CSV table of C-alpha atoms in Angstrom, one decimal:
chain,number,residue,atom,x,y,z
Z,1217,MET,CA,-10.0,-20.4,53.4
Z,1218,THR,CA,-11.0,-20.2,49.8
Z,1219,THR,CA,-13.3,-16.7,50.1
Z,1220,THR,CA,-10.4,-15.1,52.3
Z,1221,LYS,CA,-8.1,-16.6,49.3
Z,1222,GLN,CA,-10.3,-14.8,46.6
Z,1223,ALA,CA,-10.8,-11.5,48.3
Z,1224,ILE,CA,-7.0,-11.0,48.6
Z,1225,PHE,CA,-6.7,-11.6,45.3
Z,1226,TRP,CA,-9.6,-8.7,44.7
Z,1227,ALA,CA,-7.3,-6.2,47.6
Z,1228,LEU,CA,-4.4,-7.3,44.9
Z,1229,LEU,CA,-6.2,-6.5,41.7
Z,1230,ALA,CA,-7.8,-3.6,43.2
Z,1231,ALA,CA,-4.4,-2.7,44.0
Z,1232,VAL,CA,-2.7,-3.0,40.7
Z,1233,LEU,CA,-5.6,-1.0,38.7
Z,1234,TYR,CA,-4.7,1.7,40.9
Z,1235,ALA,CA,-1.8,2.3,40.7
Z,1236,PHE,CA,-1.5,3.3,36.5
Z,1237,SER,CA,-3.3,6.0,38.3
Z,1238,ALA,CA,-0.9,8.2,39.3
Z,1239,PRO,CA,1.5,8.0,36.1
Z,1240,LEU,CA,-1.3,8.7,33.6
Z,1241,SER,CA,-3.1,11.0,36.3
Z,1242,LYS,CA,0.2,13.0,36.3
Z,1243,ILE,CA,0.0,12.5,31.9
Z,1244,LEU,CA,-3.5,13.9,32.1
Z,1245,LEU,CA,-2.5,17.1,34.1
Z,1246,GLN,CA,-0.5,18.8,31.5
Z,1247,GLN,CA,-4.0,19.4,29.6
Z,1248,ILE,CA,-6.4,19.4,32.3
Z,1249,HIS,CA,-6.9,21.3,35.4
Z,1250,PRO,CA,-6.8,19.1,38.5
Z,1251,VAL,CA,-9.7,19.1,40.4
Z,1252,MET,CA,-11.4,19.1,36.4
Z,1253,LEU,CA,-9.6,15.5,36.0
Z,1254,ALA,CA,-10.8,14.5,39.9
Z,1255,GLY,CA,-14.4,15.1,38.5
Z,1256,LEU,CA,-13.8,13.0,34.9
Z,1257,LEU,CA,-12.0,10.1,37.2
Z,1258,TYR,CA,-14.9,9.5,38.9
Z,1259,VAL,CA,-17.9,10.5,36.4
Z,1260,GLY,CA,-15.9,8.0,34.3
Z,1261,ALA,CA,-16.0,5.4,37.3
Z,1262,GLY,CA,-19.5,5.7,37.9
Z,1263,LEU,CA,-20.6,5.3,33.7
Z,1264,GLY,CA,-18.8,2.5,33.8
Z,1265,MET,CA,-19.7,0.7,36.2
Z,1266,GLY,CA,-23.2,1.9,35.8
Z,1267,GLY,CA,-23.2,0.9,32.6
Z,1268,LEU,CA,-22.2,-3.1,33.7
Z,1269,TYR,CA,-24.8,-2.8,36.6
Z,1270,TRP,CA,-27.9,-1.4,34.8
Z,1271,GLY,CA,-26.6,-3.8,31.8
Z,1272,GLY,CA,-27.4,-6.9,33.6
Z,1273,VAL,CA,-23.8,-8.1,34.6
Z,1274,SER,CA,-24.8,-8.0,37.9
Z,1275,LYS,CA,-28.6,-8.8,39.1
Z,1276,ARG,CA,-30.1,-6.2,41.5
Z,1277,PRO,CA,-30.4,-8.3,44.4
Z,1278,SER,CA,-32.7,-7.3,47.5
Z,1279,ASN,CA,-29.3,-5.8,49.3
Z,1280,SER,CA,-29.6,-2.6,47.5
Z,1281,LEU,CA,-28.7,0.4,49.1
Z,1282,SER,CA,-31.6,1.7,52.1
Z,1283,LEU,CA,-31.7,4.9,53.6
Z,1284,LYS,CA,-30.4,3.7,56.8
Z,1285,ASP,CA,-26.7,3.6,54.2
Z,1286,TRP,CA,-26.7,6.8,53.4
Z,1287,PRO,CA,-25.2,8.5,56.0
Z,1288,TYR,CA,-22.6,6.4,55.2
Z,1289,VAL,CA,-23.1,6.9,51.1
Z,1290,THR,CA,-23.0,10.5,52.2
Z,1291,GLY,CA,-19.9,10.8,54.0
Z,1292,MET,CA,-19.0,8.5,51.4
Z,1293,ILE,CA,-19.0,11.0,48.2
Z,1294,VAL,CA,-18.0,13.9,49.9
Z,1295,LEU,CA,-14.5,12.4,51.5
Z,1296,ASP,CA,-14.5,11.4,47.6
Z,1297,ILE,CA,-14.9,14.4,46.3
Z,1298,ALA,CA,-11.9,16.2,48.5
Z,1299,ALA,CA,-9.4,13.2,48.3
Z,1300,PRO,CA,-8.8,12.8,44.5
Z,1301,ILE,CA,-8.8,16.8,44.8
Z,1302,LEU,CA,-5.8,17.0,47.0
Z,1303,LEU,CA,-3.9,14.1,45.3
Z,1304,LEU,CA,-3.8,15.6,42.2
Z,1305,GLY,CA,-2.7,19.2,43.8
Z,1306,GLY,CA,0.1,17.1,45.4
Z,1307,LEU,CA,0.8,15.9,41.7
Z,1308,LEU,CA,1.3,19.2,39.9
Z,1309,SER,CA,4.7,20.4,42.4
Z,1310,SER,CA,5.5,16.5,43.4
Z,1311,SER,CA,6.5,13.2,41.5
Z,1312,ALA,CA,4.6,10.7,40.0
Z,1313,ALA,CA,6.9,8.0,41.7
Z,1314,ALA,CA,6.3,10.0,45.0
Z,1315,VAL,CA,2.8,10.6,45.3
Z,1316,SER,CA,2.9,6.6,44.6
Z,1317,LEU,CA,4.4,6.1,47.2
Z,1318,ILE,CA,3.1,8.1,49.9
Z,1319,ASN,CA,-0.1,6.2,48.9
Z,1320,ASN,CA,1.0,4.0,51.8
Z,1321,PHE,CA,-0.6,6.5,54.2
Z,1322,GLU,CA,-3.9,4.8,53.6
Z,1323,ILE,CA,-3.1,2.1,55.3
Z,1324,VAL,CA,-2.6,4.4,58.7
Z,1325,ALA,CA,-5.5,6.3,58.3
Z,1326,THR,CA,-7.6,3.5,57.6
Z,1327,ALA,CA,-6.0,1.2,60.3
Z,1328,LEU,CA,-5.9,3.7,63.3
Z,1329,ILE,CA,-9.4,4.7,62.3
Z,1330,ALA,CA,-11.0,1.0,61.5
Z,1331,GLY,CA,-9.7,1.0,65.2
Z,1332,MET,CA,-10.8,4.0,67.0
Z,1333,LEU,CA,-14.3,4.0,65.3
Z,1334,PHE,CA,-15.5,0.6,64.5
Z,1335,LYS,CA,-13.0,-1.6,66.4
Z,1336,GLU,CA,-11.1,-3.4,64.3
Z,1337,CYS,CA,-8.4,-4.9,65.9
Z,1338,ILE,CA,-4.6,-3.2,65.6
Z,1339,SER,CA,-1.9,-5.9,66.5
Z,1340,PRO,CA,1.7,-5.4,67.4
Z,1341,ARG,CA,2.6,-5.9,64.2
Z,1342,LEU,CA,0.2,-3.7,62.6
Z,1343,TRP,CA,1.5,-0.8,65.1
Z,1344,LEU,CA,4.8,-1.4,64.0
Z,1345,ALA,CA,3.7,-1.5,60.1
Z,1346,ILE,CA,2.1,1.8,61.6
Z,1347,GLY,CA,5.4,3.3,62.7
Z,1348,LEU,CA,7.2,2.4,59.6
Z,1349,ILE,CA,4.8,3.9,57.2
Z,1350,THR,CA,4.2,7.2,58.9
Z,1351,LEU,CA,8.1,7.5,59.0
Z,1352,GLY,CA,8.8,7.0,55.2
Z,1353,SER,CA,5.7,9.4,54.6
Z,1354,MET,CA,7.9,12.4,57.0
Z,1355,LEU,CA,10.5,11.4,54.8
Z,1356,LEU,CA,9.1,12.3,52.1
Z,1357,CYS,CA,7.8,15.2,52.9
Z,1358,ILE,CA,10.5,17.1,53.1
Z,1359,LYS,CA,12.2,18.6,50.0
Z,1360,PRO,CA,16.1,17.7,49.9
Z,1361,GLY,CA,18.2,20.6,50.5
Z,1362,GLU,CA,20.2,21.8,53.1
Z,1363,GLU,CA,17.5,23.5,55.0
Z,1364,ILE,CA,14.8,21.1,56.2
Z,1365,SER,CA,11.4,22.1,54.7
Z,1366,TRP,CA,8.1,20.5,53.9
Z,1367,SER,CA,6.7,19.6,50.5
Z,1368,VAL,CA,3.5,21.8,49.9
Z,1369,GLY,CA,2.6,18.9,46.8
Z,1370,ALA,CA,3.2,15.5,49.5
Z,1371,LEU,CA,1.3,17.3,52.4
Z,1372,PHE,CA,-1.5,17.9,49.5
Z,1373,VAL,CA,-1.3,13.8,49.3
Z,1374,LEU,CA,-0.5,13.1,53.0
Z,1375,GLY,CA,-4.3,15.1,53.1
Z,1376,ALA,CA,-5.8,13.1,50.1
Z,1377,CYS,CA,-4.8,10.0,52.2
Z,1378,VAL,CA,-6.8,10.7,55.2
Z,1379,CYS,CA,-9.4,11.7,53.1
Z,1380,TRP,CA,-9.5,7.8,51.8
Z,1381,GLY,CA,-9.0,6.3,55.1
Z,1382,LEU,CA,-11.8,7.6,56.5
Z,1383,GLU,CA,-13.7,7.0,53.3
Z,1384,ASN,CA,-13.0,3.5,53.2
Z,1385,ASN,CA,-14.7,3.0,56.9
Z,1386,CYS,CA,-17.8,4.6,55.3
Z,1387,THR,CA,-17.7,1.9,52.4
Z,1388,ARG,CA,-16.8,-0.9,55.1
Z,1389,MET,CA,-20.5,-0.3,56.9
Z,1390,ILE,CA,-21.9,-1.2,53.2
Z,1391,ALA,CA,-19.2,-3.9,51.6
Z,1392,ASN,CA,-22.6,-6.1,52.3
Z,1393,LYS,CA,-24.1,-4.2,49.5
Z,1394,ASN,CA,-24.1,-4.5,45.9
Z,1395,PRO,CA,-20.4,-3.0,45.0
Z,1396,LEU,CA,-21.9,-2.7,41.3
Z,1397,GLU,CA,-24.6,0.4,43.1
Z,1398,ILE,CA,-21.6,1.2,45.5
Z,1399,VAL,CA,-19.0,2.4,42.6
Z,1400,THR,CA,-21.8,3.9,40.3
Z,1401,VAL,CA,-23.0,6.1,43.1
Z,1402,LYS,CA,-20.1,7.0,44.2
Z,1403,GLY,CA,-18.6,7.6,40.9
Z,1404,LEU,CA,-21.4,9.7,39.5
Z,1405,CYS,CA,-22.2,11.8,42.9
Z,1406,ALA,CA,-19.1,12.5,43.7
Z,1407,GLY,CA,-17.4,13.0,40.1
Z,1408,SER,CA,-20.7,15.5,40.0
Z,1409,GLY,CA,-19.3,17.5,42.6
Z,1410,SER,CA,-15.7,17.4,41.5
Z,1411,LEU,CA,-16.9,19.0,38.3
Z,1412,CYS,CA,-19.4,21.5,40.2
Z,1413,CYS,CA,-16.4,22.6,42.1
Z,1414,ALA,CA,-14.3,22.8,38.9
Z,1415,TYR,CA,-17.1,25.2,37.1
Z,1416,VAL,CA,-16.8,26.9,40.6
Z,1417,LEU,CA,-13.3,27.7,39.4
Z,1418,GLY,CA,-13.7,28.9,36.0
Z,1419,GLY,CA,-12.7,25.3,34.2
Z,1420,SER,CA,-14.2,24.2,31.8
Z,1421,LEU,CA,-13.7,20.3,29.8
Z,1422,PRO,CA,-11.0,19.4,27.6
Z,1423,ALA,CA,-10.5,19.0,24.0
Z,1424,TYR,CA,-13.2,16.0,23.1
Z,1425,LYS,CA,-9.8,13.7,23.1
Z,1426,PHE,CA,-8.5,14.4,26.9
Z,1427,THR,CA,-12.0,13.7,28.3
Z,1428,PHE,CA,-12.6,10.9,26.8
Z,1429,ILE,CA,-9.4,9.5,27.6
Z,1430,ALA,CA,-9.6,10.7,31.0
Z,1431,LEU,CA,-12.9,8.7,31.6
Z,1432,ILE,CA,-11.5,5.1,30.4
Z,1433,VAL,CA,-8.5,6.0,32.9
Z,1434,GLY,CA,-11.2,6.5,35.8
Z,1435,PHE,CA,-13.4,3.4,34.3
Z,1436,VAL,CA,-10.3,1.2,35.0
Z,1437,CYS,CA,-8.0,2.6,37.5
Z,1438,TYR,CA,-10.9,3.5,40.1
Z,1439,GLY,CA,-14.4,1.9,39.1
Z,1440,LEU,CA,-13.0,-1.7,38.9
Z,1441,SER,CA,-10.5,-1.3,41.0
Z,1442,ILE,CA,-13.0,0.4,43.9
Z,1443,PHE,CA,-15.5,-2.6,42.9
Z,1444,PHE,CA,-13.0,-5.5,44.1
Z,1445,TYR,CA,-12.0,-3.7,47.0
Z,1446,VAL,CA,-15.6,-3.5,48.2
Z,1447,LEU,CA,-15.8,-6.9,47.1
Z,1448,ALA,CA,-12.7,-7.8,49.7
Z,1449,GLN,CA,-13.8,-5.2,52.6
Z,1450,ARG,CA,-16.6,-7.9,52.9
Z,1451,TYR,CA,-14.6,-10.8,54.1
Z,1452,LEU,CA,-11.2,-9.2,55.2
Z,1453,GLY,CA,-12.6,-5.3,56.7
Z,1454,ALA,CA,-11.2,-2.3,55.9
Z,1455,ALA,CA,-7.9,-2.4,57.8
Z,1456,LYS,CA,-7.1,-6.0,56.4
Z,1457,THR,CA,-8.1,-5.1,52.8
Z,1458,SER,CA,-6.2,-1.9,53.2
Z,1459,ALA,CA,-2.9,-3.7,54.1
Z,1460,PHE,CA,-3.2,-6.0,51.2
Z,1461,TYR,CA,-4.5,-3.3,49.0
Z,1462,ALA,CA,-0.7,-1.0,50.1
Z,1463,SER,CA,1.2,-3.4,47.4
Z,1464,ALA,CA,-0.4,-0.3,45.0
Z,1465,PRO,CA,2.1,2.6,45.7
Z,1466,PHE,CA,4.9,0.1,45.1
Z,1467,ALA,CA,3.3,-1.0,41.7
Z,1468,GLY,CA,2.6,2.7,41.0
Z,1469,VAL,CA,6.4,3.8,41.7
Z,1470,LEU,CA,7.8,1.1,39.3
Z,1471,PHE,CA,5.5,2.4,35.9
Z,1472,SER,CA,6.0,5.9,37.9
Z,1473,LEU,CA,9.8,5.3,36.9
Z,1474,LEU,CA,9.5,3.7,33.9
Z,1475,ILE,CA,7.1,5.9,32.2
Z,1476,PHE,CA,9.2,9.2,33.2
Z,1477,ARG,CA,12.6,8.0,33.8
Z,1478,GLU,CA,12.7,10.1,37.1
Z,1479,TRP,CA,15.8,9.1,39.4
Z,1480,PRO,CA,14.5,9.8,43.5
Z,1481,HIS,CA,16.3,11.5,45.8
Z,1482,LYS,CA,18.3,9.4,48.6
Z,1483,GLY,CA,15.5,10.1,50.9
Z,1484,PHE,CA,12.8,8.5,49.1
Z,1485,TRP,CA,15.6,5.0,48.6
Z,1486,VAL,CA,14.8,5.5,52.7
Z,1487,ALA,CA,11.6,5.9,52.2
Z,1488,LEU,CA,10.8,3.1,50.5
Z,1489,GLY,CA,12.5,0.8,52.7
Z,1490,LEU,CA,10.9,1.9,55.7
Z,1491,MET,CA,7.7,1.6,53.6
Z,1492,VAL,CA,8.5,-1.9,52.2
Z,1493,ALA,CA,8.7,-3.5,55.3
Z,1494,GLY,CA,6.1,-1.6,56.6
Z,1495,ALA,CA,3.7,-3.0,54.1
Z,1496,TYR,CA,5.1,-6.5,54.5
Z,1497,LEU,CA,3.9,-6.7,57.9
Z,1498,ALA,CA,0.8,-5.0,57.5
Z,1499,ALA,CA,0.4,-7.8,54.9
Z,1500,ALA,CA,1.4,-10.5,57.0
Z,1501,ASP,CA,-0.8,-9.2,59.9
Z,1502,ALA,CA,-4.1,-9.2,57.4
Z,1503,ALA,CA,-3.6,-12.9,56.4
Z,1504,ASN,CA,-5.1,-14.1,59.6
Z,1505,GLY,CA,-8.3,-12.5,58.9
Z,1506,PRO,CA,-10.4,-10.2,60.4
Z,1507,GLN,CA,-10.5,-9.7,64.0
Z,1508,LYS,CA,-12.5,-8.2,66.4
Z,1509,ARG,CA,-11.7,-6.2,69.8
């Protein structure tokens, strides 16, 4: 029970740290190209966590990554290149509050993939949560107005959630390894890949001030968040950890509304209600601990 409670605390702490990323990234996008920013955020995570790893904060144990883990590590890196690029691209044309809320769809993607590919149990209550969150996500993808049209930015964010759902399950397969090592490899490799993409697209590093800020945001909102997320996955599983992590979008909504003073349209509040109900059901289901079929 104590271990389960600790894992839940780690998942919630990961959620709070990540919640700051959407509003802070929205501000940084005024100065940095989205692909370049994606790279800097992940490099910041890798450098920060690598400093802790090699600095002796965590001893390098015998359960370091091995050759058989690299198929999952490779998948994790590729998906972590694609996901933040899609997310930040969506942020360009969508409000930070809406993007934060759509991030709840990561629960859906993670749970469905965990159930289909890795045989984690999806209870009737979790299925209901998936349905509510999916419906809320669809509402946020529709542009307000007389004619129904789809928000390209919101669809980009949904794509990012699917990538992170796959990535969460890849990470789950190596969650018993040293989390500092996992985050270091993930950050440096995925970040370097995004930076290469940015340079190919003709991008360049921003002013030193903004580069430094982006690296710090990456360390705190991505590096430390991923570190605690991986710790939680060891004991809760991918679907259950993702359910507790669902508090991140709601915290992100609060931070975004406070920072930008945006007042969303009516559909946003309907989606918020659906997602609160869905996240509650998912978290209640997660409290039972991981299960296998």
